[in-house]
Amino acid sequence: MSDKIMKNFMSEGKFGLERETLRIDKNGRLAQTPHPFDDEHLSRDFCENQLEIITPVCDSIAELMKNLETLDTTARNILNQTGETLWLYSNPPHIDDESEIPIAHYDGILSAKHDYRISLARRYGKRMMLYSGIHFNFSFSEKYLETFGTDKNTLYFRLLKQVSRYSWLLVLLTSASPVYDLSFDHDNAYGTVFSGFSSMRNSRRGYWNQFVPQLDYTDLSAYIGSIQNYIKKGVLFSAGELYLPVRLKPRGENSLDALINNGVDHIELRMFDINPLEKLGISQKDLEFAHLFLIYLLNREDFDFTPELQEKAIENHQSSALYDISDVMIDGVSIKESANNFIEEMENFFIEFPGTHDVIEYERRKLNGVRICEKIKSGSELYV
């Protein structure tokens, strides 16, 4: 197969995005109205006032962004009719207490979804569930995967380990939530404060289980079995409660049974903050970089993801969410130097691929200039 054809296959794939945003009223408080949308692409997440925009599966990131814009506009037009809008931040607005966080209502055959959310509220509290972010979904073209000469599940599983190990880089480059309202900590508290983090939801204060998961990364079957063991012990209610920054997803229903029976369909990156400097909450270039990041990691040499490396990966992920990263080290090297080295490796890998240099250079300039979270803290123009 020629390099030119292989490069075409490499850039092909399927793209999707889920963006969580809270609905607020004209006073900037959480809307207390029922979910007003009747559209499968305008859904709910944990609570009734948390909108989840789900784009269709797209053939490019440009198409994805157009769909996101269309859905965002539709949602805002509907909300405008009742004086509501969207809170385009990862950290929630002011609340007096948890009574303002109505759990998403489901009944009938979907009542289990409501019961599951009640269980999460009891275990973690409703406030943590107000964190909102962006999940990026991607699948490689079948023709590109065939060039590796092994099965698809093996390739995606290898990629899962790589992304888990290097998720800190995407956090470092896209963190956008350094301030929060004190009511996130206490009832009837007022005032906006600096958190000490560039991203609260990715920090040690964010979406994490009450234990450090140690999974079996021998192969996909062993990995699924280790998650099932946590569920059998009652440590997890379901696989959906495993709060790690990357997941493998099957086609159709998202369950371990479907993953076992149908295999891997795509990979999901869950670490992106909502960027209030962007009208749609995320920039196209950040998603394009994430796409290159996945291609590059799939081509890296496989490794043994030991329990020690798993713990280190979570530690690195959380440390990269600190606002002051001057003392953060990755494998004995400063995080900034590690990031620059990684980006340089990516640049060398894609050196003959047209259109990739600008995307990579965009992130390099961000890394060595002013990070998103610094612009937010300094009061740059924000979108609501």
PDB file of N, CA and C in Angstrom, residues 8 108-109 120 125 158 199 234-235 243 262-263 273 277 287 311 330:
ATOM      1  N   ASN A   8      -4.221   8.947   3.638  1.00  0.00           N
ATOM      2  CA  ASN A   8      -5.644   9.255   3.489  1.00  0.00           C
ATOM      3  C   ASN A   8      -6.483   8.453   4.486  1.00  0.00           C
ATOM      4  N   GLY A 108     -41.203   4.621  33.678  1.00  0.00           N
ATOM      5  CA  GLY A 108     -41.475   3.493  32.782  1.00  0.00           C
ATOM      6  C   GLY A 108     -40.259   2.601  32.621  1.00  0.00           C
ATOM      7  N   ILE A 109     -39.995   2.217  31.378  1.00  0.00           N
ATOM      8  CA  ILE A 109     -38.871   1.299  31.123  1.00  0.00           C
ATOM      9  C   ILE A 109     -37.530   1.972  31.359  1.00  0.00           C
ATOM     10  N   LEU A 120     -26.073   7.678  42.676  1.00  0.00           N
ATOM     11  CA  LEU A 120     -24.892   8.525  42.524  1.00  0.00           C
ATOM     12  C   LEU A 120     -24.963   9.723  43.460  1.00  0.00           C
ATOM     13  N   GLY A 125     -22.917  13.032  46.334  1.00  0.00           N
ATOM     14  CA  GLY A 125     -23.543  14.331  46.489  1.00  0.00           C
ATOM     15  C   GLY A 125     -23.916  14.894  45.130  1.00  0.00           C
ATOM     16  N   ARG A 158      -5.054  -1.124  22.936  1.00  0.00           N
ATOM     17  CA  ARG A 158      -3.705  -0.550  23.017  1.00  0.00           C
ATOM     18  C   ARG A 158      -3.779   0.964  23.109  1.00  0.00           C
ATOM     19  N   SER A 199      -8.308  23.380  36.136  1.00  0.00           N
ATOM     20  CA  SER A 199      -9.529  22.624  35.830  1.00  0.00           C
ATOM     21  C   SER A 199      -9.942  21.864  37.075  1.00  0.00           C
ATOM     22  N   GLY A 234     -19.806  -4.379  44.700  1.00  0.00           N
ATOM     23  CA  GLY A 234     -20.611  -3.243  45.113  1.00  0.00           C
ATOM     24  C   GLY A 234     -19.847  -1.944  45.211  1.00  0.00           C
ATOM     25  N   VAL A 235     -18.599  -1.963  44.769  1.00  0.00           N
ATOM     26  CA  VAL A 235     -17.782  -0.747  44.799  1.00  0.00           C
ATOM     27  C   VAL A 235     -18.224   0.208  43.693  1.00  0.00           C
ATOM     28  N   TYR A 243     -15.014   6.486  36.852  1.00  0.00           N
ATOM     29  CA  TYR A 243     -14.701   7.853  36.417  1.00  0.00           C
ATOM     30  C   TYR A 243     -13.235   7.978  36.021  1.00  0.00           C
ATOM     31  N   ASN A 262     -20.122  -7.242  21.017  1.00  0.00           N
ATOM     32  CA  ASN A 262     -19.991  -6.514  19.749  1.00  0.00           C
ATOM     33  C   ASN A 262     -18.592  -5.967  19.492  1.00  0.00           C
ATOM     34  N   GLY A 263     -17.778  -5.924  20.520  1.00  0.00           N
ATOM     35  CA  GLY A 263     -16.443  -5.365  20.365  1.00  0.00           C
ATOM     36  C   GLY A 263     -16.448  -3.850  20.437  1.00  0.00           C
ATOM     37  N   ASP A 273     -12.615  20.531  29.315  1.00  0.00           N
ATOM     38  CA  ASP A 273     -13.431  21.565  29.947  1.00  0.00           C
ATOM     39  C   ASP A 273     -14.225  22.311  28.888  1.00  0.00           C
ATOM     40  N   LEU A 277     -14.259  30.959  26.398  1.00  0.00           N
ATOM     41  CA  LEU A 277     -13.730  31.897  25.413  1.00  0.00           C
ATOM     42  C   LEU A 277     -14.161  31.527  23.998  1.00  0.00           C
ATOM     43  N   LEU A 287      -9.942  20.100  18.946  1.00  0.00           N
ATOM     44  CA  LEU A 287     -10.429  18.787  18.530  1.00  0.00           C
ATOM     45  C   LEU A 287      -9.543  18.194  17.438  1.00  0.00           C
ATOM     46  N   GLU A 311      -1.731   4.136  38.588  1.00  0.00           N
ATOM     47  CA  GLU A 311      -1.799   5.125  39.661  1.00  0.00           C
ATOM     48  C   GLU A 311      -1.053   6.393  39.266  1.00  0.00           C
ATOM     49  N   ILE A 330       6.750  15.100  35.238  1.00  0.00           N
ATOM     50  CA  ILE A 330       6.279  13.904  34.531  1.00  0.00           C
ATOM     51  C   ILE A 330       7.496  13.041  34.234  1.00  0.00           C
TER      52      ILE A 330
END
